[in-house]
PDB file of C-alpha atoms in Angstrom:
ATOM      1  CA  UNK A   1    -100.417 140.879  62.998  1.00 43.00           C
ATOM      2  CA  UNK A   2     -97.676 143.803  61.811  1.00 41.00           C
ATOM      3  CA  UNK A   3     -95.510 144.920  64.063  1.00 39.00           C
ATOM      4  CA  UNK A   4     -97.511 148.075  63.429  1.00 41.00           C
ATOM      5  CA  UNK A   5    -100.502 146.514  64.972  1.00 42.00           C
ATOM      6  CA  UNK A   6     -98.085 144.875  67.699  1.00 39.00           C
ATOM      7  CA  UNK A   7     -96.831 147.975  68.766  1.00 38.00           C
ATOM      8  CA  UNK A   8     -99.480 150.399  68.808  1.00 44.00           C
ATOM      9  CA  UNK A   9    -102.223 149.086  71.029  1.00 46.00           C
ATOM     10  CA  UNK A  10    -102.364 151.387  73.873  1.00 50.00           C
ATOM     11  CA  UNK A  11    -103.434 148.810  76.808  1.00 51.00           C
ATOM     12  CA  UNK A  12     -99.836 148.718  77.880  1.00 45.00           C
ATOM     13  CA  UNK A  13     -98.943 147.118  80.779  1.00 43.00           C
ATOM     14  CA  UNK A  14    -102.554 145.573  81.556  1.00 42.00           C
ATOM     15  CA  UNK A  15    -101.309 142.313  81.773  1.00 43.00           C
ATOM     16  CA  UNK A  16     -99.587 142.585  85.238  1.00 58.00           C
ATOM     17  CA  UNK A  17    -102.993 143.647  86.925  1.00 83.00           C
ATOM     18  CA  UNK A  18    -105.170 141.121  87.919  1.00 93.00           C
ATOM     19  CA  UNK A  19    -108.161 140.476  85.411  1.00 98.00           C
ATOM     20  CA  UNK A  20    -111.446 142.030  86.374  1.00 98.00           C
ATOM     21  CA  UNK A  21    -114.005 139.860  86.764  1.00 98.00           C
ATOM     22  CA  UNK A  22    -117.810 141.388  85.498  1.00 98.00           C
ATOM     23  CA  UNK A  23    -120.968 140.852  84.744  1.00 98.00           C
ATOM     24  CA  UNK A  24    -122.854 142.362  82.213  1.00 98.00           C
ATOM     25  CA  UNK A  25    -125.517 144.789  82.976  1.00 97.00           C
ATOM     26  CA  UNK A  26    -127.956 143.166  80.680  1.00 95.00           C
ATOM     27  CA  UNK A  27    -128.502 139.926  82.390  1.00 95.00           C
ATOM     28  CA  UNK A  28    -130.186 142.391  85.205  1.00 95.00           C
ATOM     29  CA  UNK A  29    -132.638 143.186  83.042  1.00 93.00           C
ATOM     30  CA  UNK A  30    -135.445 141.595  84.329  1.00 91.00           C
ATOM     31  CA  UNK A  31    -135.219 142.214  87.752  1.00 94.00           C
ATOM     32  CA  UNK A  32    -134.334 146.180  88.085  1.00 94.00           C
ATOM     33  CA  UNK A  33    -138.147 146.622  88.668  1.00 93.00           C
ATOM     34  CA  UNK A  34    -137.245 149.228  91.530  1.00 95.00           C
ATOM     35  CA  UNK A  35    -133.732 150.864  93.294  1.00 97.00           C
ATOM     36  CA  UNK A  36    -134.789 147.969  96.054  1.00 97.00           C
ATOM     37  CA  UNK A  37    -134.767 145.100  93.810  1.00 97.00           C
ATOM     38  CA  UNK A  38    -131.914 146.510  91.445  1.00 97.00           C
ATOM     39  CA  UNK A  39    -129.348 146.861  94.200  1.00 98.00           C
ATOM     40  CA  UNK A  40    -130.577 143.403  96.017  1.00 98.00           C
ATOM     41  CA  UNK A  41    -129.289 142.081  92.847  1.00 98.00           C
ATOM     42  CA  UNK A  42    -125.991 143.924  92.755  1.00 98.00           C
ATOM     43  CA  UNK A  43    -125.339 143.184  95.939  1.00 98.00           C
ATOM     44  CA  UNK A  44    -125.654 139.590  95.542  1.00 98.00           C
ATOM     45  CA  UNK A  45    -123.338 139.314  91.981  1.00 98.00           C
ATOM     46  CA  UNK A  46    -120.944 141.788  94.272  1.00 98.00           C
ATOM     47  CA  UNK A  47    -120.638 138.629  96.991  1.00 98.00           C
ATOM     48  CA  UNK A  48    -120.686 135.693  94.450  1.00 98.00           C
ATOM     49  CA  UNK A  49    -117.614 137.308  93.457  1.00 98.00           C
ATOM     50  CA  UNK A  50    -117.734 139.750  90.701  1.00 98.00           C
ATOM     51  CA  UNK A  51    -116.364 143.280  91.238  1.00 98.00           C
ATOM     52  CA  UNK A  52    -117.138 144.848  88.204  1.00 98.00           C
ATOM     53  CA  UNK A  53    -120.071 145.369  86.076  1.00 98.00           C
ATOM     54  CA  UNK A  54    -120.548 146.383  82.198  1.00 98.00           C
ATOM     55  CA  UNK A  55    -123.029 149.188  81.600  1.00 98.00           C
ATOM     56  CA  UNK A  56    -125.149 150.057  78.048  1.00 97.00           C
ATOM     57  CA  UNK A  57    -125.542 153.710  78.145  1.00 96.00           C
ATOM     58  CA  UNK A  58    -129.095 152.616  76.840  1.00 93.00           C
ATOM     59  CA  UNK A  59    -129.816 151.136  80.443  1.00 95.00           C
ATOM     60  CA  UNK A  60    -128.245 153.854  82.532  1.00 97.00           C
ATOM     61  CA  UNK A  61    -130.328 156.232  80.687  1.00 90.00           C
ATOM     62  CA  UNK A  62    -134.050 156.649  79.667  1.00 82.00           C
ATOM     63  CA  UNK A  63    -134.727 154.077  76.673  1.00 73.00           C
ATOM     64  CA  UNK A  64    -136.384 154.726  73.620  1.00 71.00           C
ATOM     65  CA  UNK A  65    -139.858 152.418  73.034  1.00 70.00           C
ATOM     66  CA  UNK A  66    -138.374 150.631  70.395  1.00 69.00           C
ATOM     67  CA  UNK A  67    -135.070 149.748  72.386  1.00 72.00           C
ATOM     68  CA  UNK A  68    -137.281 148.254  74.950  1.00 70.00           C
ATOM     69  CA  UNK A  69    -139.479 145.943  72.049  1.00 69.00           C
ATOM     70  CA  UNK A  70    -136.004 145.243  70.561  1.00 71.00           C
ATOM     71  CA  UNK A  71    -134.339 143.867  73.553  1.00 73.00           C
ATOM     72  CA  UNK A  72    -137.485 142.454  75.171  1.00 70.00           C
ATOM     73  CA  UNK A  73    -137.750 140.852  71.425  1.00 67.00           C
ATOM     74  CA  UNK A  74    -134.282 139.660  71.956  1.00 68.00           C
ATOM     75  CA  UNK A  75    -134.936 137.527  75.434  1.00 69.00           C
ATOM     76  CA  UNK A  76    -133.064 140.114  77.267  1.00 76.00           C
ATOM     77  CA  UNK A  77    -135.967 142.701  78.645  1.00 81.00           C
ATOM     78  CA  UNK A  78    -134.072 145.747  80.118  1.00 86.00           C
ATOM     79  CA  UNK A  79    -136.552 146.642  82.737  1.00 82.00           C
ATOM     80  CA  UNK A  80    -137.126 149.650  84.256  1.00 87.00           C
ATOM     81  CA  UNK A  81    -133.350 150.271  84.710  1.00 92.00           C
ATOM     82  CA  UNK A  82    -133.348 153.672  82.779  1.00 92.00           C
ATOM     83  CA  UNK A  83    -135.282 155.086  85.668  1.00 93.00           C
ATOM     84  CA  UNK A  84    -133.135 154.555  88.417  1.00 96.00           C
ATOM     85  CA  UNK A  85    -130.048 156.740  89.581  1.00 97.00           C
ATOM     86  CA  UNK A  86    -127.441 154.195  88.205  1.00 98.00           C
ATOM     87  CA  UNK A  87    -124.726 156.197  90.208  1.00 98.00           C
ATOM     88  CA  UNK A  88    -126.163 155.800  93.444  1.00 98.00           C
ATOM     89  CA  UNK A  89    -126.924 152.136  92.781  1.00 98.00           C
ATOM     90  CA  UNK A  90    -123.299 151.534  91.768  1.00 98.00           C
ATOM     91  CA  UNK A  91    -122.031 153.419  95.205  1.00 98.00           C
ATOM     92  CA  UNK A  92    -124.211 151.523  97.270  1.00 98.00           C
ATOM     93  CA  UNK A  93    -123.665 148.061  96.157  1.00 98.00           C
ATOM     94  CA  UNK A  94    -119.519 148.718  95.953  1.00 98.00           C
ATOM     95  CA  UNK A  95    -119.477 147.011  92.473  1.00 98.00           C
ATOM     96  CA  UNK A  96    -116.834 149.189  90.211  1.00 98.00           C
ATOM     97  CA  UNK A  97    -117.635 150.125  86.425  1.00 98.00           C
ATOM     98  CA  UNK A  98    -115.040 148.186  84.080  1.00 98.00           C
ATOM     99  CA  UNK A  99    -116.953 149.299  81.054  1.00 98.00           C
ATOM    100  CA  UNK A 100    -119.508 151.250  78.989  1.00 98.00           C
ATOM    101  CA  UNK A 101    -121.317 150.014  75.761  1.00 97.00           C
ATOM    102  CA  UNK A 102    -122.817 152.515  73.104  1.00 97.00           C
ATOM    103  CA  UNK A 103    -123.257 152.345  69.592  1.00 95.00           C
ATOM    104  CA  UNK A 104    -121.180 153.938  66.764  1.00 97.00           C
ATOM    105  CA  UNK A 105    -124.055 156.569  65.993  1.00 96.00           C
ATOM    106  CA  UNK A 106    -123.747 157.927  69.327  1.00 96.00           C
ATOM    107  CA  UNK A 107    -120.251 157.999  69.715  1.00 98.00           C
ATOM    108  CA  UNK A 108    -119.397 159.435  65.876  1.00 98.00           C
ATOM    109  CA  UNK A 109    -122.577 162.263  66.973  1.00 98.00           C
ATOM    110  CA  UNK A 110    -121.224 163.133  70.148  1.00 98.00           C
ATOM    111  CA  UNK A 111    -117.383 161.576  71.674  1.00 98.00           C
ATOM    112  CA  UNK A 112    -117.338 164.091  74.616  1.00 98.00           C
ATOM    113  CA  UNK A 113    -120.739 163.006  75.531  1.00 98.00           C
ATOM    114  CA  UNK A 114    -119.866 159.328  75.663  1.00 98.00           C
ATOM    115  CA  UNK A 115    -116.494 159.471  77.164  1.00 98.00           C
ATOM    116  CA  UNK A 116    -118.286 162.094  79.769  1.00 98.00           C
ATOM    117  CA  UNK A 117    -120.805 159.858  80.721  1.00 98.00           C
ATOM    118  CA  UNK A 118    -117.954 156.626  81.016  1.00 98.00           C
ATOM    119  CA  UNK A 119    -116.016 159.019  83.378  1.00 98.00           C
ATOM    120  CA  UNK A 120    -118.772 160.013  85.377  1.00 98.00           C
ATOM    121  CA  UNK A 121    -118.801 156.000  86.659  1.00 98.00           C
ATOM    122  CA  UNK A 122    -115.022 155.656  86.721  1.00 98.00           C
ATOM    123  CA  UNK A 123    -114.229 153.947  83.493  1.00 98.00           C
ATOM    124  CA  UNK A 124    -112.070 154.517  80.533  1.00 98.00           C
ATOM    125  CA  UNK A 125    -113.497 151.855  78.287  1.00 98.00           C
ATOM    126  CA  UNK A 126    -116.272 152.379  75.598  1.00 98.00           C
ATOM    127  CA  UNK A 127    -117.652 149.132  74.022  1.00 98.00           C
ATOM    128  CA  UNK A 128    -118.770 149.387  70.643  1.00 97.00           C
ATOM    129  CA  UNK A 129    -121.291 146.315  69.706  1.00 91.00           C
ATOM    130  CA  UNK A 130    -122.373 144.753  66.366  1.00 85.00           C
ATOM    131  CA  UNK A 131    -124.220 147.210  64.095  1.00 90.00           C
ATOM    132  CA  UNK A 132    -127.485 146.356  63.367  1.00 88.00           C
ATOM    133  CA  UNK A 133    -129.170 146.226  59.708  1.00 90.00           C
ATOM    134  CA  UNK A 134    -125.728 146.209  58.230  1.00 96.00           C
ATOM    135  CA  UNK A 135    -124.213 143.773  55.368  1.00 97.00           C
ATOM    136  CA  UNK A 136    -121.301 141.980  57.173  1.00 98.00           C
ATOM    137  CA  UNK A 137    -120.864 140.111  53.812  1.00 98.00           C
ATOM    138  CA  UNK A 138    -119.881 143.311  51.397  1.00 98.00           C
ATOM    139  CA  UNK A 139    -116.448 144.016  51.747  1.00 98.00           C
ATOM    140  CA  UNK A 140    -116.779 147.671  50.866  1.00 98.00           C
ATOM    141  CA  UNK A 141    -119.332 148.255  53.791  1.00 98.00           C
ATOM    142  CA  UNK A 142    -117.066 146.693  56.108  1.00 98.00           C
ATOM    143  CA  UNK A 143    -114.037 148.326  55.747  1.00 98.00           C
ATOM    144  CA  UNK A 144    -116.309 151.712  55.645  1.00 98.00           C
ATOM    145  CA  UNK A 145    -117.206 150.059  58.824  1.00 98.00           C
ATOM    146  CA  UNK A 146    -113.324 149.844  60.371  1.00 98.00           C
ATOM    147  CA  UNK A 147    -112.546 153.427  59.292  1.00 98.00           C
ATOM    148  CA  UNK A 148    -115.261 154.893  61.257  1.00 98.00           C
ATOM    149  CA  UNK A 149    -114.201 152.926  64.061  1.00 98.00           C
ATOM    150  CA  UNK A 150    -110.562 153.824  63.609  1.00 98.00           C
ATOM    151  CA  UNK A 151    -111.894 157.572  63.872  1.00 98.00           C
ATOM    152  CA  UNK A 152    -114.820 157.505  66.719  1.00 98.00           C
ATOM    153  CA  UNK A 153    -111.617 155.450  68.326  1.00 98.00           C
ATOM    154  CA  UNK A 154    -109.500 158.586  67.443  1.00 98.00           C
ATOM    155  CA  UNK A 155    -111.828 160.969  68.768  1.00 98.00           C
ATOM    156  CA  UNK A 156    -112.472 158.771  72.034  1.00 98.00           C
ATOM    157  CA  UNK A 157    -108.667 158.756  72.474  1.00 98.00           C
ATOM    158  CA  UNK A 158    -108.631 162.424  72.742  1.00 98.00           C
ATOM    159  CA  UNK A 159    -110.679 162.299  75.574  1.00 98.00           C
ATOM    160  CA  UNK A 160    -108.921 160.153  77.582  1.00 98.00           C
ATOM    161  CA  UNK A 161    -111.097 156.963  76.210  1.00 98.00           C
ATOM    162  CA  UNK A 162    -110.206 153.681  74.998  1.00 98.00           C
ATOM    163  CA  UNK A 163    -112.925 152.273  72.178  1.00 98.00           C
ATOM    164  CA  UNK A 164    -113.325 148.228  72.062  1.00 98.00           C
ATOM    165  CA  UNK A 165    -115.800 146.116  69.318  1.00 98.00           C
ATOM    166  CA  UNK A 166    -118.013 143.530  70.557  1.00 98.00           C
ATOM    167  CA  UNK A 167    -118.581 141.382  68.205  1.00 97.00           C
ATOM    168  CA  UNK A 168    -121.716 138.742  67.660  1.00 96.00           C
ATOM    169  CA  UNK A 169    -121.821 135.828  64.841  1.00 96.00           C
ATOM    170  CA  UNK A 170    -122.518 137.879  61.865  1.00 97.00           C
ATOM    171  CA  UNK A 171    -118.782 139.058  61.766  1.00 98.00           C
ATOM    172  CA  UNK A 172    -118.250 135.607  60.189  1.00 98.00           C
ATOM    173  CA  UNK A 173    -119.809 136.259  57.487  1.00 98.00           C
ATOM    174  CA  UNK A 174    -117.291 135.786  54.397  1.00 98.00           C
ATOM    175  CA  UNK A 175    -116.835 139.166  52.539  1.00 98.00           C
ATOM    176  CA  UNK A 176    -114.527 137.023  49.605  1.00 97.00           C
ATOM    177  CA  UNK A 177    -113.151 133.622  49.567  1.00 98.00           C
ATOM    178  CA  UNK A 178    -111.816 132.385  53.093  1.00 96.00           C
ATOM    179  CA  UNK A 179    -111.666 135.906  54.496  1.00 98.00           C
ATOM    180  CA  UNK A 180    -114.302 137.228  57.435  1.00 98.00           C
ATOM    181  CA  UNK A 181    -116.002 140.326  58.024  1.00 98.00           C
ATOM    182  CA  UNK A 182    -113.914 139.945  61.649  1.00 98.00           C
ATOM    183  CA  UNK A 183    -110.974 139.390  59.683  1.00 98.00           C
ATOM    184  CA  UNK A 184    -110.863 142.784  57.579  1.00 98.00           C
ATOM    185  CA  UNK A 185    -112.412 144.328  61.102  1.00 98.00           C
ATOM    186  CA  UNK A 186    -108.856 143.039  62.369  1.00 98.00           C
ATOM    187  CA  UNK A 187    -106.752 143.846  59.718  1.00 98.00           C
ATOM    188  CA  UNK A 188    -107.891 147.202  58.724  1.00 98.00           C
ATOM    189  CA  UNK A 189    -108.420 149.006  62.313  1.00 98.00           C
ATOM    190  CA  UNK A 190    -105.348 150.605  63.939  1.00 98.00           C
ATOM    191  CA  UNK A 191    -104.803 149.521  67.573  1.00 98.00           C
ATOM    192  CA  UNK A 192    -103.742 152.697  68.405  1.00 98.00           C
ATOM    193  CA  UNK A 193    -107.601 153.456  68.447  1.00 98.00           C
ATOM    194  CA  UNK A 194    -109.578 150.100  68.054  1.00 98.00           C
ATOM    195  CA  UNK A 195    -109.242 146.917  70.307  1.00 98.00           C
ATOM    196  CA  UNK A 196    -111.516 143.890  70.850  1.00 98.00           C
ATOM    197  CA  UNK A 197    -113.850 142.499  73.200  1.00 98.00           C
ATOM    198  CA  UNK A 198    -113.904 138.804  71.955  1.00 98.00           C
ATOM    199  CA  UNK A 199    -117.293 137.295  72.828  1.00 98.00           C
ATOM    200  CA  UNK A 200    -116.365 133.865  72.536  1.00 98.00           C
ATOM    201  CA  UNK A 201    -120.130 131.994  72.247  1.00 97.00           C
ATOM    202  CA  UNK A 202    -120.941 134.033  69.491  1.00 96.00           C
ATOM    203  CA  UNK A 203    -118.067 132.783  67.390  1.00 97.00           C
ATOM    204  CA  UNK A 204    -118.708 129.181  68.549  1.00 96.00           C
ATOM    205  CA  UNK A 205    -121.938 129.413  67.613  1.00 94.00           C
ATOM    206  CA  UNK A 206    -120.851 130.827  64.313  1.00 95.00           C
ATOM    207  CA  UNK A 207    -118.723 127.825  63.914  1.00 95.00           C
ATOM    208  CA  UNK A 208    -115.366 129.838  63.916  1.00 97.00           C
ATOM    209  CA  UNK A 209    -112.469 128.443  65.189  1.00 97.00           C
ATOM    210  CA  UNK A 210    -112.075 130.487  68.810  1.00 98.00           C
ATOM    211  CA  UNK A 211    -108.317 129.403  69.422  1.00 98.00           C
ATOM    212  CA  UNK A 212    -106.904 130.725  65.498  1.00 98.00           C
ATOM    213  CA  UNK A 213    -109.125 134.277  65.909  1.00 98.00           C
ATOM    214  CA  UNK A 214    -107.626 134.823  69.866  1.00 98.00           C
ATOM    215  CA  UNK A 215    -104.040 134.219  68.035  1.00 98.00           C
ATOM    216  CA  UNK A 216    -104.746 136.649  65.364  1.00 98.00           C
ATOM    217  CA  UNK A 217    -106.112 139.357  67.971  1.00 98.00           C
ATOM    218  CA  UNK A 218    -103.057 138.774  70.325  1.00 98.00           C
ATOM    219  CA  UNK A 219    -102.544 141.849  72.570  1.00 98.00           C
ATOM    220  CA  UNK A 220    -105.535 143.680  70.960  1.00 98.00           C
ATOM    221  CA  UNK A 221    -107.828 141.171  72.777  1.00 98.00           C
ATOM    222  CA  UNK A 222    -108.527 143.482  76.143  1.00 98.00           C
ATOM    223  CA  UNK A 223    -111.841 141.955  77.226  1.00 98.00           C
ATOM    224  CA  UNK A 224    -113.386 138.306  77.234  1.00 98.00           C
ATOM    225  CA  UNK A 225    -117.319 137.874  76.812  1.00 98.00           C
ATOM    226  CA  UNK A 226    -117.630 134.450  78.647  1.00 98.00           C
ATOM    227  CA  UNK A 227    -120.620 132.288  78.469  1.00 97.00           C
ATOM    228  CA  UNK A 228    -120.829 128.657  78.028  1.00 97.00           C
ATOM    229  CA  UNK A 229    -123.330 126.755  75.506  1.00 96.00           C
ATOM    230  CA  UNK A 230    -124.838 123.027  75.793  1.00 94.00           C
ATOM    231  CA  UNK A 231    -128.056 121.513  77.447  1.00 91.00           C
ATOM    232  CA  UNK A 232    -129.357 121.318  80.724  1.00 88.00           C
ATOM    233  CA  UNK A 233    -132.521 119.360  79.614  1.00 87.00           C
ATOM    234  CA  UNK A 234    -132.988 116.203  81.792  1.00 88.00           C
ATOM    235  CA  UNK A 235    -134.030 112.976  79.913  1.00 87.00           C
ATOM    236  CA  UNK A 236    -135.571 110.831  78.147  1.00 91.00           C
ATOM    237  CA  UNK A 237    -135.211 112.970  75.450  1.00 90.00           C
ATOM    238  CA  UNK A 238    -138.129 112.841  72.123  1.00 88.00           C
ATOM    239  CA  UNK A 239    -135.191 112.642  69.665  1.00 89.00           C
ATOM    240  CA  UNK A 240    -131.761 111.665  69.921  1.00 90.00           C
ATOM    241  CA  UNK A 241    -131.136 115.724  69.058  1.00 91.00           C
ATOM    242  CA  UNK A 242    -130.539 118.131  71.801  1.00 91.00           C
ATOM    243  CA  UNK A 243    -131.211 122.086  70.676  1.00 89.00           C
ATOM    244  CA  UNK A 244    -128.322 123.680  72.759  1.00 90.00           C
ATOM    245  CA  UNK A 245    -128.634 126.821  74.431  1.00 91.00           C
ATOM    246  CA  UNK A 246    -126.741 129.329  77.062  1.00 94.00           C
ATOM    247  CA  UNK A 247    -125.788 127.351  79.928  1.00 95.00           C
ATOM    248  CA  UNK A 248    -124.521 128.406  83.351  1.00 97.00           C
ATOM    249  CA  UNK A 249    -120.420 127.713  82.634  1.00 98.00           C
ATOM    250  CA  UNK A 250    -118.920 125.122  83.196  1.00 97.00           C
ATOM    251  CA  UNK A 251    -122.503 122.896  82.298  1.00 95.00           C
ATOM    252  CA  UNK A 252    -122.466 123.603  78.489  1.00 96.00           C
ATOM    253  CA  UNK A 253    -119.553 122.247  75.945  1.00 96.00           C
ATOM    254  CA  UNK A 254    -117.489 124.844  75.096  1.00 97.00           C
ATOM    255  CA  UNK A 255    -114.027 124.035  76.140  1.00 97.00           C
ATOM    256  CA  UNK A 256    -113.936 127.044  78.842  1.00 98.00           C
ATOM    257  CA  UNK A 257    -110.486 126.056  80.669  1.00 98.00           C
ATOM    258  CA  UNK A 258    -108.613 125.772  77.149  1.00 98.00           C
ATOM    259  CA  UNK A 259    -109.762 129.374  76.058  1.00 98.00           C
ATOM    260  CA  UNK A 260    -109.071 130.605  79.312  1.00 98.00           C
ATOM    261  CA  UNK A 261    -105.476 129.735  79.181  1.00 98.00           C
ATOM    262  CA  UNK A 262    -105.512 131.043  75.855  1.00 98.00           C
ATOM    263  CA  UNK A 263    -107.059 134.400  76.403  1.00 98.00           C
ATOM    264  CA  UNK A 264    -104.849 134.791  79.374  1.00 97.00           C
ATOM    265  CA  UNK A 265    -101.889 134.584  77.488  1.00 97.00           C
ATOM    266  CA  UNK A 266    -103.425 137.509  75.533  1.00 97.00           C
ATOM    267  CA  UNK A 267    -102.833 139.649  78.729  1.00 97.00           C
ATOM    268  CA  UNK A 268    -106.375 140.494  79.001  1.00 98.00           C
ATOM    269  CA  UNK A 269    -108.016 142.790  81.593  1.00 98.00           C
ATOM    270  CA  UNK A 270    -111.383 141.496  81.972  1.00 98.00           C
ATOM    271  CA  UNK A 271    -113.732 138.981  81.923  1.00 98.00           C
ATOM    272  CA  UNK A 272    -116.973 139.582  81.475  1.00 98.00           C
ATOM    273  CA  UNK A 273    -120.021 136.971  82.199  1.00 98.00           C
ATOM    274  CA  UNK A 274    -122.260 137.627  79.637  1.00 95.00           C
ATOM    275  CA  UNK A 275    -125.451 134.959  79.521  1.00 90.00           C
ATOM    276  CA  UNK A 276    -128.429 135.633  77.422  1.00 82.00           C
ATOM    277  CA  UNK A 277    -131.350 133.587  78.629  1.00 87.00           C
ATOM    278  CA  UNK A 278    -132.187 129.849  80.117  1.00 90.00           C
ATOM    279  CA  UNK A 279    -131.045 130.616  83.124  1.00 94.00           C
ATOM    280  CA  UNK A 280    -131.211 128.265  85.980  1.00 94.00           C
ATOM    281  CA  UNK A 281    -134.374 128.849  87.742  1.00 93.00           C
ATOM    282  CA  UNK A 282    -135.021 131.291  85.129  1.00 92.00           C
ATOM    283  CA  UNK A 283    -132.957 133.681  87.315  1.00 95.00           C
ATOM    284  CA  UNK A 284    -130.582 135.813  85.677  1.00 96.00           C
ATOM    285  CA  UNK A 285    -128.748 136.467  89.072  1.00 97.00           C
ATOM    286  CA  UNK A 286    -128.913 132.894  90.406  1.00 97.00           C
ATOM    287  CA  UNK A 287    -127.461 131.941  86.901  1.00 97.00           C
ATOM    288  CA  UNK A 288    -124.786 134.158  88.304  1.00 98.00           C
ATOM    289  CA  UNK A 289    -123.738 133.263  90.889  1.00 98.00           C
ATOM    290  CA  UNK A 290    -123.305 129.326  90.354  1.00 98.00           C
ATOM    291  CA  UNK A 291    -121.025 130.369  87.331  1.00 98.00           C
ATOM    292  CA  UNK A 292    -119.170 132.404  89.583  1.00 98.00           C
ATOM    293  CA  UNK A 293    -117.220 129.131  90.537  1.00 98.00           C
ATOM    294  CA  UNK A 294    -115.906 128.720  87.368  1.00 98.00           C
ATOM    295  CA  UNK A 295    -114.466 132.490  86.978  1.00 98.00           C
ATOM    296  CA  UNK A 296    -112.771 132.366  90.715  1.00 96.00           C
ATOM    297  CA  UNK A 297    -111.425 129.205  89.636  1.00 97.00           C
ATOM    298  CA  UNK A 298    -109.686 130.188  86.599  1.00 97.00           C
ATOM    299  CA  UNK A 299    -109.289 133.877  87.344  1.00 96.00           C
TER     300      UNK A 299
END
C-alpha cells in the first residue's frame, strides 16, 4: 500500500468505536412472508445480539421477476420483503441500518438516488457487490472495472456517502501471472472513494490466502463478511470425503479467532454475519442466533 492509499481513506477515526455487529438482510429471505413474520425475525436477531442489519436496495424495494429466479436460483429466496414498509419494520424492531448494497448500474445511473435512499434508514455506507456476467480474468475489463468504481465512489462522496466492494471468489481469478483481479481492484482504486468489505468465505473458498489479502487492504478494510465453512453431517459417512458447506461459526474450519484478531487490527467498523444456506434446522434466524456466541465473544 502507498502512502497515497494510506492516507487517503476517509474512515478516519473508526477504529476507536466499537465494531457493529450485523446481519445481513439476505439470510431473512425466506421468512419475510408478512410485516408479522418479518419483524418476529428482527426482533429475535435484535436479542441474540446483533444491532445492526445490512440492507440490498433490491429487498427494501419492489424486485424485478428475474431478481427473484436469480436469488431463489442462488439458495437465498428473498421473499416477499419488497412489499413491506422496510422503515417501519426497522423502527419497530430497534435494529439500526449499518449498510446498504446496490449494484454499480444503479449507482453510476442515479448517486443521489442511492445515497437518498441509504439516508432515509440512517446510513452512510453503500456496498457495491461482485458484478455479474463480467470477465474477472481480462485485465483491461478490470481496471475499466476500478475506474468506475473510483468515480460512482466520487459521486457517492459528494453526497455525503461512503462506497465499499463486496467481493465473492471470482476476484481471484488471475488477470497475468501471480496477480488477482482483487489485486488490481486494490491497487488501482483510490481510497479516497473506494474501500472494502472483505467477505472472508468467499476467498477461502477461492483458496486465497485470507491473512496476506487483510495485510494488503490494511485500513481500507471497513467491513468483515463473516461466515464459517466445514460439515455438520453426522456419521458414518459413504466415503471418507466430506462436501463442506456454510456452517453456523464456530462449527466449520475456518480459523475464525485468527482472522478476527487480524481484521481487528485493521480498525474495522463492522462485522457482518453473512450465511448462505444449510442452516441449522434449516432456519436462517436460528442459524443466527447460535452464531451469535461467537461474534459477542470476539467482538
Amino acid at each position: 500500500m502507498n502512502e497515497e492509499q494510506r492516507a487517503g481513506s476517509d474512515f478516519s477515526g473508526a477504529a476507536a468505536c466499537p465494531v457493529k455487529k450485523g446481519v445481513q438482510q439476505i439470510m431473512l429471505g425466506r421468512v419475510c412472508k408478512n410485516h408479522d413474520t418479518t419483524l418476529d425475525a428482527l426482533r429475535r436477531i435484535k436479542a441474540a445480539g446483533y444491532d445492526y442489519i445490512e440492507l440490498n436496495d433490491f429487498m427494501v424495494q419492489k424486485s424485478s421477476l428475474i431478481v427473484k429466479l436469480l436469488t431463489s436460483f442462488g439458495g437465498m429466496s428473498i421473499g416477499n420483503s419488497g412489499n413491506h414498509d422496510w422503515h417501519r419494520l426497522i423502527s419497530e424492531s430497534g435494529m439500526l441500518v449499518s449498510s446498504l448494497n446496490s449494484n454499480l448500474g444503479a449507482v453510476e445511473n442515479d448517486p443521489a438516488a442511492i445515497a437518498e435512499l441509504a439516508k432515509s434508514f440512517g446510513t452512510d455506507v453503500v456496498v457495491i457487490t461482485g458484478m455479474y456476467r463480467f470477465d474477472y480474468s481480462d485485465n483491461t475489463e478490470v481496471e475499466k472495472l476500478a475506474e468506475r468504481l473510483n468515480c460512482a465512489g466520487k459521486a457517492l462522496k459528494g453526497q455525503g456517502i461512503k462506497l465499499l466492494y463486496h467481493n465473492h471468489n471470482s476476484e481471484l481469478q488471475k488477470v497475468r501471472y501471480g496477480v488477482t483481479a482483487y489485486d488490481v481492484l486494490i491497487e488501482k482504486t483510490v481510497p479516497e472513494y473506494v474501500n472494502f468489505e472483505l467477505d472472508t468465505y468467499w476467498m477461502t473458498d477461492g483458496g486465497a490466502d485470507v491473512y496476506a489479502i487483510i495485510d494488503k487492504l490494511g485500513s481500507r478494510l471497513r467491513f468483515w463478511h463473516i461466515n464459517d465453512r466445514g460439515n455438520r453431517e453426522k456419521g458414518p459417512y459413504m466415503t471418507p470425503i466430506l462436501k463442506e458447506n456454510p456452517t453456523e461459526l464456530g462449527y466449520g474450519n475456518m480459523n475464525l479467532e485468527g482472522i478476527s484478531c487480524a481484521v481487528k487490527k485493521c480498525g474495522i467498523e463492522a462485522v457482518i454475519l453473512e450465511t448462505h444456506m444449510n442452516w441449522i434446522q434449516n432456519d436462517p434466524v436460528k442459524s443466527a442466533e447460535v452464531s451469535a456466541e461467537f461474534i459477542k465473544t470476539h467482538f
